[in-house]
GROMACS .gro file of N, CA and C in nm:
model
  414
    1MET      N    1   0.084  -0.118   0.000
    1MET     CA    2   0.000   0.000   0.000
    1MET      C    3   0.089   0.124   0.000
    2ILE      N    4   0.062   0.215  -0.089
    2ILE     CA    5   0.136   0.340  -0.098
    2ILE      C    6   0.077   0.437   0.002
    3GLY      N    7   0.163   0.505   0.076
    3GLY     CA    8   0.119   0.613   0.163
    3GLY      C    9   0.144   0.744   0.091
    4VAL      N   10   0.038   0.804   0.035
    4VAL     CA   11   0.052   0.932  -0.033
    4VAL      C   12   0.058   1.040   0.074
    5ILE      N   13   0.168   1.110   0.079
    5ILE     CA   14   0.184   1.216   0.178
    5ILE      C   15   0.139   1.349   0.119
    6ASP      N   16   0.178   1.377  -0.005
    6ASP     CA   17   0.144   1.504  -0.067
    6ASP      C   18   0.171   1.495  -0.216
    7THR      N   19   0.081   1.547  -0.295
    7THR     CA   20   0.105   1.558  -0.440
    7THR      C   21   0.057   1.692  -0.493
    8GLU      N   22   0.050   1.792  -0.409
    8GLU     CA   23   0.003   1.924  -0.450
    8GLU      C   24   0.119   2.019  -0.474
    9GLY      N   25   0.098   2.114  -0.563
    9GLY     CA   26   0.197   2.218  -0.587
    9GLY      C   27   0.325   2.164  -0.647
   10ASP      N   28   0.437   2.214  -0.598
   10ASP     CA   29   0.568   2.179  -0.651
   10ASP      C   30   0.636   2.067  -0.575
   11CYS      N   31   0.562   1.996  -0.491
   11CYS     CA   32   0.620   1.887  -0.412
   11CYS      C   33   0.525   1.768  -0.417
   12ALA      N   34   0.581   1.650  -0.429
   12ALA     CA   35   0.503   1.526  -0.423
   12ALA      C   36   0.582   1.427  -0.339
   13GLU      N   37   0.513   1.355  -0.252
   13GLU     CA   38   0.583   1.267  -0.158
   13GLU      C   39   0.499   1.144  -0.128
   14TRP      N   40   0.567   1.029  -0.125
   14TRP     CA   41   0.501   0.902  -0.098
   14TRP      C   42   0.588   0.818  -0.005
   15ASP      N   43   0.525   0.726   0.067
   15ASP     CA   44   0.593   0.623   0.145
   15ASP      C   45   0.551   0.488   0.090
   16PHE      N   46   0.648   0.398   0.079
   16PHE     CA   47   0.625   0.264   0.028
   16PHE      C   48   0.672   0.162   0.131
   17PRO      N   49   0.604   0.048   0.139
   17PRO     CA   50   0.652  -0.057   0.228
   17PRO      C   51   0.782  -0.115   0.172
   18ALA      N   52   0.863  -0.172   0.257
   18ALA     CA   53   0.987  -0.236   0.213
   18ALA      C   54   0.953  -0.374   0.157
   19ALA      N   55   0.897  -0.371   0.036
   19ALA     CA   56   0.854  -0.492  -0.033
   19ALA      C   57   0.897  -0.481  -0.179
   20PRO      N   58   0.918  -0.594  -0.247
   20PRO     CA   59   0.963  -0.589  -0.387
   20PRO      C   60   0.872  -0.503  -0.477
   21SER      N   61   0.744  -0.495  -0.447
   21SER     CA   62   0.652  -0.415  -0.529
   21SER      C   63   0.679  -0.265  -0.516
   22ALA      N   64   0.759  -0.224  -0.419
   22ALA     CA   65   0.787  -0.081  -0.400
   22ALA      C   66   0.855  -0.019  -0.522
   23VAL      N   67   0.941  -0.094  -0.586
   23VAL     CA   68   1.013  -0.040  -0.703
   23VAL      C   69   0.913  -0.009  -0.815
   24ARG      N   70   0.827  -0.102  -0.845
   24ARG     CA   71   0.727  -0.083  -0.950
   24ARG      C   72   0.632   0.032  -0.915
   25MET      N   73   0.586   0.035  -0.790
   25MET     CA   74   0.495   0.141  -0.748
   25MET      C   75   0.562   0.278  -0.754
   26ALA      N   76   0.688   0.286  -0.710
   26ALA     CA   77   0.760   0.414  -0.713
   26ALA      C   78   0.776   0.462  -0.856
   27ARG      N   79   0.812   0.373  -0.947
   27ARG     CA   80   0.825   0.413  -1.088
   27ARG      C   81   0.693   0.469  -1.140
   28ALA      N   82   0.584   0.402  -1.108
   28ALA     CA   83   0.453   0.444  -1.161
   28ALA      C   84   0.411   0.582  -1.108
   29VAL      N   85   0.424   0.605  -0.978
   29VAL     CA   86   0.379   0.735  -0.925
   29VAL      C   87   0.471   0.848  -0.967
   30VAL      N   88   0.601   0.821  -0.979
   30VAL     CA   89   0.695   0.924  -1.025
   30VAL      C   90   0.663   0.962  -1.169
   31ARG      N   91   0.644   0.864  -1.255
   31ARG     CA   92   0.612   0.892  -1.395
   31ARG      C   93   0.480   0.971  -1.405
   32LYS      N   94   0.381   0.930  -1.328
   32LYS     CA   95   0.251   0.999  -1.330
   32LYS      C   96   0.266   1.144  -1.284
   33GLN      N   97   0.342   1.167  -1.177
   33GLN     CA   98   0.360   1.302  -1.125
   33GLN      C   99   0.435   1.390  -1.225
   34LEU      N  100   0.539   1.336  -1.287
   34LEU     CA  101   0.612   1.413  -1.388
   34LEU      C  102   0.521   1.450  -1.504
   35GLY      N  103   0.433   1.360  -1.543
   35GLY     CA  104   0.336   1.390  -1.647
   35GLY      C  105   0.242   1.503  -1.606
   36ALA      N  106   0.197   1.500  -1.482
   36ALA     CA  107   0.108   1.605  -1.431
   36ALA      C  108   0.178   1.741  -1.431
   37TRP      N  109   0.310   1.741  -1.410
   37TRP     CA  110   0.387   1.865  -1.410
   37TRP      C  111   0.434   1.905  -1.550
   38GLY      N  112   0.403   1.826  -1.650
   38GLY     CA  113   0.449   1.855  -1.786
   38GLY      C  114   0.597   1.828  -1.805
   39LEU      N  115   0.650   1.733  -1.729
   39LEU     CA  116   0.792   1.700  -1.735
   39LEU      C  117   0.815   1.559  -1.786
   40THR      N  118   0.735   1.516  -1.883
   40THR     CA  119   0.750   1.380  -1.934
   40THR      C  120   0.888   1.356  -1.995
   41GLY      N  121   0.953   1.461  -2.042
   41GLY     CA  122   1.087   1.447  -2.098
   41GLY      C  123   1.190   1.400  -1.996
   42LEU      N  124   1.163   1.422  -1.868
   42LEU     CA  125   1.253   1.374  -1.763
   42LEU      C  126   1.211   1.236  -1.709
   43GLY      N  127   1.102   1.183  -1.764
   43GLY     CA  128   1.045   1.059  -1.709
   43GLY      C  129   1.139   0.941  -1.709
   44ASP      N  130   1.200   0.910  -1.822
   44ASP     CA  131   1.282   0.789  -1.830
   44ASP      C  132   1.401   0.793  -1.736
   45ILE      N  133   1.476   0.903  -1.735
   45ILE     CA  134   1.595   0.909  -1.649
   45ILE      C  135   1.556   0.915  -1.502
   46THR      N  136   1.450   0.990  -1.469
   46THR     CA  137   1.407   0.999  -1.329
   46THR      C  138   1.362   0.863  -1.279
   47VAL      N  139   1.281   0.795  -1.357
   47VAL     CA  140   1.231   0.663  -1.318
   47VAL      C  141   1.346   0.563  -1.303
   48LEU      N  142   1.442   0.568  -1.393
   48LEU     CA  143   1.558   0.478  -1.384
   48LEU      C  144   1.635   0.502  -1.254
   49LEU      N  145   1.663   0.628  -1.222
   49LEU     CA  146   1.742   0.658  -1.102
   49LEU      C  147   1.663   0.629  -0.975
   50VAL      N  148   1.535   0.658  -0.974
   50VAL     CA  149   1.451   0.624  -0.858
   50VAL      C  150   1.450   0.473  -0.839
   51SER      N  151   1.440   0.397  -0.949
   51SER     CA  152   1.442   0.250  -0.939
   51SER      C  153   1.570   0.201  -0.873
   52GLU      N  154   1.683   0.259  -0.914
   52GLU     CA  155   1.811   0.219  -0.855
   52GLU      C  156   1.814   0.247  -0.706
   53LEU      N  157   1.770   0.365  -0.665
   53LEU     CA  158   1.778   0.402  -0.523
   53LEU      C  159   1.677   0.325  -0.438
   54VAL      N  160   1.558   0.304  -0.489
   54VAL     CA  161   1.460   0.225  -0.414
   54VAL      C  162   1.508   0.080  -0.402
   55THR      N  163   1.567   0.026  -0.509
   55THR     CA  164   1.622  -0.109  -0.503
   55THR      C  165   1.733  -0.118  -0.398
   56ASN      N  166   1.821  -0.018  -0.393
   56ASN     CA  167   1.925  -0.015  -0.289
   56ASN      C  168   1.862  -0.017  -0.151
   57SER      N  169   1.759   0.064  -0.131
   57SER     CA  170   1.692   0.066   0.000
   57SER      C  171   1.634  -0.070   0.034
   58LEU      N  172   1.573  -0.135  -0.063
   58LEU     CA  173   1.516  -0.268  -0.038
   58LEU      C  174   1.622  -0.371  -0.002
   59ARG      N  175   1.738  -0.360  -0.066
   59ARG     CA  176   1.844  -0.459  -0.041
   59ARG      C  177   1.908  -0.441   0.096
   60HIS      N  178   1.907  -0.320   0.149
   60HIS     CA  179   1.985  -0.293   0.270
   60HIS      C  180   1.904  -0.247   0.390
   61ALA      N  181   1.782  -0.205   0.372
   61ALA     CA  182   1.701  -0.153   0.483
   61ALA      C  183   1.577  -0.238   0.502
   62SER      N  184   1.514  -0.225   0.617
   62SER     CA  185   1.397  -0.308   0.644
   62SER      C  186   1.279  -0.224   0.692
   63GLY      N  187   1.269  -0.104   0.648
   63GLY     CA  188   1.158  -0.019   0.689
   63GLY      C  189   1.098   0.053   0.571
   64PRO      N  190   1.008   0.145   0.597
   64PRO     CA  191   0.943   0.216   0.486
   64PRO      C  192   1.044   0.296   0.403
   65ILE      N  193   1.011   0.312   0.277
   65ILE     CA  194   1.095   0.385   0.183
   65ILE      C  195   1.017   0.507   0.137
   66GLY      N  196   1.076   0.623   0.152
   66GLY     CA  197   1.011   0.746   0.110
   66GLY      C  198   1.067   0.795  -0.021
   67VAL      N  199   0.981   0.847  -0.107
   67VAL     CA  200   1.022   0.910  -0.232
   67VAL      C  201   0.959   1.048  -0.235
   68ARG      N  202   1.041   1.147  -0.266
   68ARG     CA  203   0.994   1.285  -0.268
   68ARG      C  204   1.049   1.355  -0.392
   69LEU      N  205   0.961   1.426  -0.463
   69LEU     CA  206   0.998   1.507  -0.578
   69LEU      C  207   0.970   1.653  -0.546
   70VAL      N  208   1.063   1.740  -0.578
   70VAL     CA  209   1.043   1.883  -0.559
   70VAL      C  210   1.081   1.953  -0.689
   71ARG      N  211   0.984   2.019  -0.749
   71ARG     CA  212   1.008   2.095  -0.872
   71ARG      C  213   1.048   2.237  -0.830
   72GLN      N  214   1.171   2.273  -0.865
   72GLN     CA  215   1.225   2.404  -0.828
   72GLN      C  216   1.237   2.487  -0.955
   73ALA      N  217   1.138   2.573  -0.978
   73ALA     CA  218   1.133   2.653  -1.100
   73ALA      C  219   1.235   2.766  -1.096
   74GLY      N  220   1.249   2.832  -1.209
   74GLY     CA  221   1.341   2.944  -1.220
   74GLY      C  222   1.428   2.928  -1.342
   75PRO      N  223   1.515   3.026  -1.366
   75PRO     CA  224   1.599   3.021  -1.485
   75PRO      C  225   1.690   2.898  -1.489
   76LEU      N  226   1.733   2.851  -1.375
   76LEU     CA  227   1.813   2.729  -1.366
   76LEU      C  228   1.736   2.624  -1.288
   77GLY      N  229   1.611   2.600  -1.328
   77GLY     CA  230   1.523   2.512  -1.255
   77GLY      C  231   1.574   2.369  -1.246
   78THR      N  232   1.540   2.305  -1.136
   78THR     CA  233   1.582   2.167  -1.116
   78THR      C  234   1.466   2.083  -1.063
   79LEU      N  235   1.482   1.955  -1.079
   79LEU     CA  236   1.395   1.858  -1.015
   79LEU      C  237   1.480   1.790  -0.909
   80LEU      N  238   1.442   1.808  -0.783
   80LEU     CA  239   1.510   1.742  -0.672
   80LEU      C  240   1.434   1.614  -0.642
   81VAL      N  241   1.506   1.503  -0.638
   81VAL     CA  242   1.446   1.373  -0.610
   81VAL      C  243   1.517   1.316  -0.488
   82GLU      N  244   1.438   1.272  -0.390
   82GLU     CA  245   1.493   1.215  -0.267
   82GLU      C  246   1.434   1.077  -0.242
   83VAL      N  247   1.520   0.986  -0.199
   83VAL     CA  248   1.475   0.853  -0.158
   83VAL      C  249   1.530   0.831  -0.017
   84SER      N  250   1.440   0.804   0.078
   84SER     CA  251   1.478   0.790   0.219
   84SER      C  252   1.446   0.650   0.269
   85ASP      N  253   1.527   0.604   0.363
   85ASP     CA  254   1.501   0.477   0.429
   85ASP      C  255   1.557   0.485   0.572
   86PRO      N  256   1.522   0.388   0.658
   86PRO     CA  257   1.563   0.396   0.798
   86PRO      C  258   1.708   0.356   0.826
   87LEU      N  259   1.781   0.308   0.728
   87LEU     CA  260   1.920   0.268   0.751
   87LEU      C  261   2.009   0.392   0.750
   88PRO      N  262   2.090   0.414   0.854
   88PRO     CA  263   2.169   0.537   0.860
   88PRO      C  264   2.294   0.538   0.770
   89ASP      N  265   2.338   0.421   0.724
   89ASP     CA  266   2.462   0.414   0.647
   89ASP      C  267   2.441   0.466   0.506
   90PRO      N  268   2.522   0.564   0.463
   90PRO     CA  269   2.507   0.615   0.326
   90PRO      C  270   2.560   0.513   0.225
   91PRO      N  271   2.506   0.516   0.104
   91PRO     CA  272   2.556   0.426   0.001
   91PRO      C  273   2.696   0.467  -0.041
   92GLN      N  274   2.770   0.371  -0.087
   92GLN     CA  275   2.907   0.397  -0.131
   92GLN      C  276   2.916   0.378  -0.282
   93GLU      N  277   2.974   0.475  -0.349
   93GLU     CA  278   2.999   0.459  -0.492
   93GLU      C  279   3.118   0.364  -0.504
   94ARG      N  280   3.105   0.262  -0.587
   94ARG     CA  281   3.214   0.167  -0.601
   94ARG      C  282   3.229   0.127  -0.747
   95ASP      N  283   3.343   0.071  -0.777
   95ASP     CA  284   3.369   0.023  -0.912
   95ASP      C  285   3.331  -0.125  -0.919
   96ALA      N  286   3.230  -0.154  -0.999
   96ALA     CA  287   3.187  -0.292  -1.016
   96ALA      C  288   3.268  -0.357  -1.128
   97ALA      N  289   3.306  -0.480  -1.107
   97ALA     CA  290   3.375  -0.557  -1.211
   97ALA      C  291   3.274  -0.591  -1.321
   98PRO      N  292   3.320  -0.614  -1.442
   98PRO     CA  293   3.228  -0.643  -1.553
   98PRO      C  294   3.133  -0.760  -1.525
   99GLU      N  295   3.178  -0.859  -1.449
   99GLU     CA  296   3.092  -0.974  -1.422
   99GLU      C  297   3.001  -0.956  -1.301
  100ASP      N  298   3.017  -0.847  -1.225
  100ASP     CA  299   2.931  -0.822  -1.110
  100ASP      C  300   2.788  -0.793  -1.155
  101GLU      N  301   2.690  -0.850  -1.081
  101GLU     CA  302   2.550  -0.828  -1.115
  101GLU      C  303   2.496  -0.700  -1.055
  102GLY      N  304   2.566  -0.642  -0.961
  102GLY     CA  305   2.519  -0.519  -0.897
  102GLY      C  306   2.635  -0.424  -0.875
  103GLY      N  307   2.607  -0.317  -0.804
  103GLY     CA  308   2.713  -0.224  -0.768
  103GLY      C  309   2.728  -0.104  -0.860
  104ARG      N  310   2.632  -0.085  -0.950
  104ARG     CA  311   2.644   0.026  -1.044
  104ARG      C  312   2.541   0.136  -1.022
  105GLY      N  313   2.450   0.117  -0.929
  105GLY     CA  314   2.341   0.212  -0.909
  105GLY      C  315   2.386   0.351  -0.872
  106ILE      N  316   2.475   0.363  -0.775
  106ILE     CA  317   2.520   0.495  -0.733
  106ILE      C  318   2.606   0.559  -0.842
  107GLN      N  319   2.684   0.479  -0.914
  107GLN     CA  320   2.760   0.533  -1.028
  107GLN      C  321   2.665   0.593  -1.131
  108LEU      N  322   2.557   0.523  -1.156
  108LEU     CA  323   2.458   0.571  -1.252
  108LEU      C  324   2.396   0.702  -1.206
  109VAL      N  325   2.359   0.709  -1.079
  109VAL     CA  326   2.304   0.833  -1.023
  109VAL      C  327   2.405   0.946  -1.035
  110ALA      N  328   2.530   0.919  -1.000
  110ALA     CA  329   2.634   1.023  -1.003
  110ALA      C  330   2.658   1.075  -1.146
  111ARG      N  331   2.653   0.986  -1.241
  111ARG     CA  332   2.684   1.027  -1.379
  111ARG      C  333   2.566   1.089  -1.453
  112ALA      N  334   2.445   1.048  -1.418
  112ALA     CA  335   2.327   1.094  -1.492
  112ALA      C  336   2.263   1.220  -1.434
  113SER      N  337   2.297   1.255  -1.311
  113SER     CA  338   2.235   1.371  -1.248
  113SER      C  339   2.329   1.491  -1.247
  114ARG      N  340   2.270   1.609  -1.225
  114ARG     CA  341   2.352   1.731  -1.214
  114ARG      C  342   2.436   1.726  -1.088
  115SER      N  343   2.375   1.680  -0.980
  115SER     CA  344   2.446   1.660  -0.854
  115SER      C  345   2.368   1.558  -0.772
  116TRP      N  346   2.437   1.503  -0.672
  116TRP     CA  347   2.372   1.405  -0.585
  116TRP      C  348   2.443   1.405  -0.451
  117GLY      N  349   2.383   1.344  -0.352
  117GLY     CA  350   2.446   1.334  -0.221
  117GLY      C  351   2.357   1.259  -0.124
  118THR      N  352   2.401   1.257   0.001
  118THR     CA  353   2.324   1.193   0.107
  118THR      C  354   2.321   1.285   0.227
  119ARG      N  355   2.224   1.264   0.312
  119ARG     CA  356   2.215   1.337   0.439
  119ARG      C  357   2.136   1.252   0.537
  120GLN      N  358   2.140   1.292   0.662
  120GLN     CA  359   2.062   1.220   0.762
  120GLN      C  360   1.914   1.235   0.730
  121GLY      N  361   1.834   1.146   0.786
  121GLY     CA  362   1.689   1.148   0.763
  121GLY      C  363   1.629   1.285   0.790
  122ARG      N  364   1.520   1.311   0.724
  122ARG     CA  365   1.455   1.442   0.734
  122ARG      C  366   1.390   1.464   0.868
  123THR      N  367   1.392   1.584   0.914
  123THR     CA  368   1.320   1.637   1.028
  123THR      C  369   1.289   1.535   1.137
  124GLY      N  370   1.390   1.504   1.210
  124GLY     CA  371   1.372   1.417   1.326
  124GLY      C  372   1.360   1.270   1.294
  125LYS      N  373   1.361   1.235   1.167
  125LYS     CA  374   1.354   1.093   1.131
  125LYS      C  375   1.494   1.034   1.135
  126THR      N  376   1.498   0.907   1.168
  126THR     CA  377   1.626   0.838   1.163
  126THR      C  378   1.652   0.795   1.020
  127GLY      N  379   1.766   0.741   0.997
  127GLY     CA  380   1.797   0.691   0.864
  127GLY      C  381   1.869   0.793   0.779
  128LYS      N  382   1.851   0.778   0.648
  128LYS     CA  383   1.922   0.865   0.554
  128LYS      C  384   1.832   0.899   0.437
  129THR      N  385   1.873   1.002   0.366
  129THR     CA  386   1.810   1.041   0.241
  129THR      C  387   1.919   1.051   0.136
  130VAL      N  388   1.899   0.984   0.024
  130VAL     CA  389   1.986   0.997  -0.092
  130VAL      C  390   1.910   1.085  -0.190
  131TRP      N  391   1.974   1.187  -0.241
  131TRP     CA  392   1.907   1.281  -0.329
  131TRP      C  393   1.987   1.302  -0.458
  132PHE      N  394   1.918   1.345  -0.561
  132PHE     CA  395   1.985   1.387  -0.684
  132PHE      C  396   1.902   1.498  -0.748
  133GLU      N  397   1.969   1.576  -0.833
  133GLU     CA  398   1.903   1.684  -0.904
  133GLU      C  399   1.918   1.664  -1.054
  134LEU      N  400   1.811   1.694  -1.125
  134LEU     CA  401   1.811   1.696  -1.270
  134LEU      C  402   1.772   1.835  -1.315
  135VAL      N  403   1.829   1.881  -1.424
  135VAL     CA  404   1.795   2.013  -1.477
  135VAL      C  405   1.662   2.005  -1.549
  136LEU      N  406   1.573   2.101  -1.519
  136LEU     CA  407   1.444   2.107  -1.587
  136LEU      C  408   1.465   2.148  -1.732
  137PRO      N  409   1.388   2.089  -1.822
  137PRO     CA  410   1.400   2.129  -1.962
  137PRO      C  411   1.362   2.276  -1.978
  138GLY      N  412   1.432   2.346  -2.064
  138GLY     CA  413   1.411   2.489  -2.084
  138GLY      C  414   1.302   2.513  -2.180
   0.00000   0.00000   0.00000
């Protein structure tokens, strides 16, 4: 069950259970919200990066996963995307060997976004938030 926190204005936020279906549900609501904002051109890359971060959360954390989108308008507008989970350890960017089945998600986020990072959980919450920014189409 998706916990819709907010989808009004320039911010949209959801909570997902730590279950395999969270990745599919996160992709669907992110794509739908980007469409509502007229940002379908950012859909594929945003959905790909959200999938990677939600999958990381599922592999390493055992609590709810939050996804938050913030549309920041202006001449250098950005889309801020955050994925939060209760595990306090930040993800590590690493070099995956060609035969490794995983280990490329954070590299993908780092290379495909304008910027990215991690911070402690939001406003009194435990855990961490991994975020990235994409430039809004002009």
